[in-house]
Coordinates of C-alpha atoms in Angstrom, one line a residue:
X1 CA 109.2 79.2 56.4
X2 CA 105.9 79.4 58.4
X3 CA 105.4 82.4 60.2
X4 CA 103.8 82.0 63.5
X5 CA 101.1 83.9 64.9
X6 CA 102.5 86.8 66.9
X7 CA 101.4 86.0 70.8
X8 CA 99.7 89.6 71.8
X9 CA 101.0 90.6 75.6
X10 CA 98.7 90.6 77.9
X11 CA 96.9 93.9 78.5
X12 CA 98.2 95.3 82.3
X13 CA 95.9 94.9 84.6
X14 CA 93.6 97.3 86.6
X15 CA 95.2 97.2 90.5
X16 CA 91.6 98.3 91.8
X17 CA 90.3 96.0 94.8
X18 CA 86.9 97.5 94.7
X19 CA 87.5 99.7 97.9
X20 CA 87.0 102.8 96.6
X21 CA 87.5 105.9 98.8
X22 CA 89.8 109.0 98.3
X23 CA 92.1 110.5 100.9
X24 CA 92.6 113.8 101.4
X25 CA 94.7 114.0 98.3
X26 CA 92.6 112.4 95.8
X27 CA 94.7 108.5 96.8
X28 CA 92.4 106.3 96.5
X29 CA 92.9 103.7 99.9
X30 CA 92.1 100.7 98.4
X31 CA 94.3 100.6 95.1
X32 CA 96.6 104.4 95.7
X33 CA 95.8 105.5 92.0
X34 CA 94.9 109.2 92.5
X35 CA 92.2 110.4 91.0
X36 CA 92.9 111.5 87.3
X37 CA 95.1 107.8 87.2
X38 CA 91.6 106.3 88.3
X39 CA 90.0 107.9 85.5
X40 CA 91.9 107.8 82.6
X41 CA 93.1 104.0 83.2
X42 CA 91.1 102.9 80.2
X43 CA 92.5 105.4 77.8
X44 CA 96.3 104.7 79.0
X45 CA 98.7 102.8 76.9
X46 CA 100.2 99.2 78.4
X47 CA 103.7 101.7 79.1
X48 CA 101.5 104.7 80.9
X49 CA 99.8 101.9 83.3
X50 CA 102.9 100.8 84.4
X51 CA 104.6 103.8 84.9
X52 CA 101.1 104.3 87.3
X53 CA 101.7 100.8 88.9
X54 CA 105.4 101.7 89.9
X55 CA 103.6 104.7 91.4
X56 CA 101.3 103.1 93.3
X57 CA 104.3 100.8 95.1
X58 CA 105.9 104.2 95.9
X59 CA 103.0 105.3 97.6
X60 CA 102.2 102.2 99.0
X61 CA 106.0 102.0 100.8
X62 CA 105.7 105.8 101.8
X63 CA 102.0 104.8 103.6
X64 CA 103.7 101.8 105.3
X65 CA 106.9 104.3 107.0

């Protein structure tokens, strides 16, 4: 039996739209990471950026009310 290759998931990816500017709160406007999600993005595992993502929509619907 030939094994095949195992497919690698693609890596999740950054939400920033390159309008960078923080709110009072340290929310960025542009992608509504706060600050410390900003930074450490890199270091995050594939699970950690979307638990950040999931944030982001909840902010996102809060900003819309």
């Amino acid at each position: 039996m030939v094994r095949k290759p195992e497919e690698k998931q693609p890596e999740v990816p950054s939400p920033c739209v390159r309008n960078c500017c923080l709110d009072n709160n340290d929310i960025c406007v542009g992608c509504l990471r706060h600050i410390d999600e900003i930074v450490g993005w890199g270091s995050k595992s594939d699970q950690e950026k979307s638990a950040i993502l999931t944030r982001c929509e909840s902010r996102k619907e809060v900003r819309i009310k």
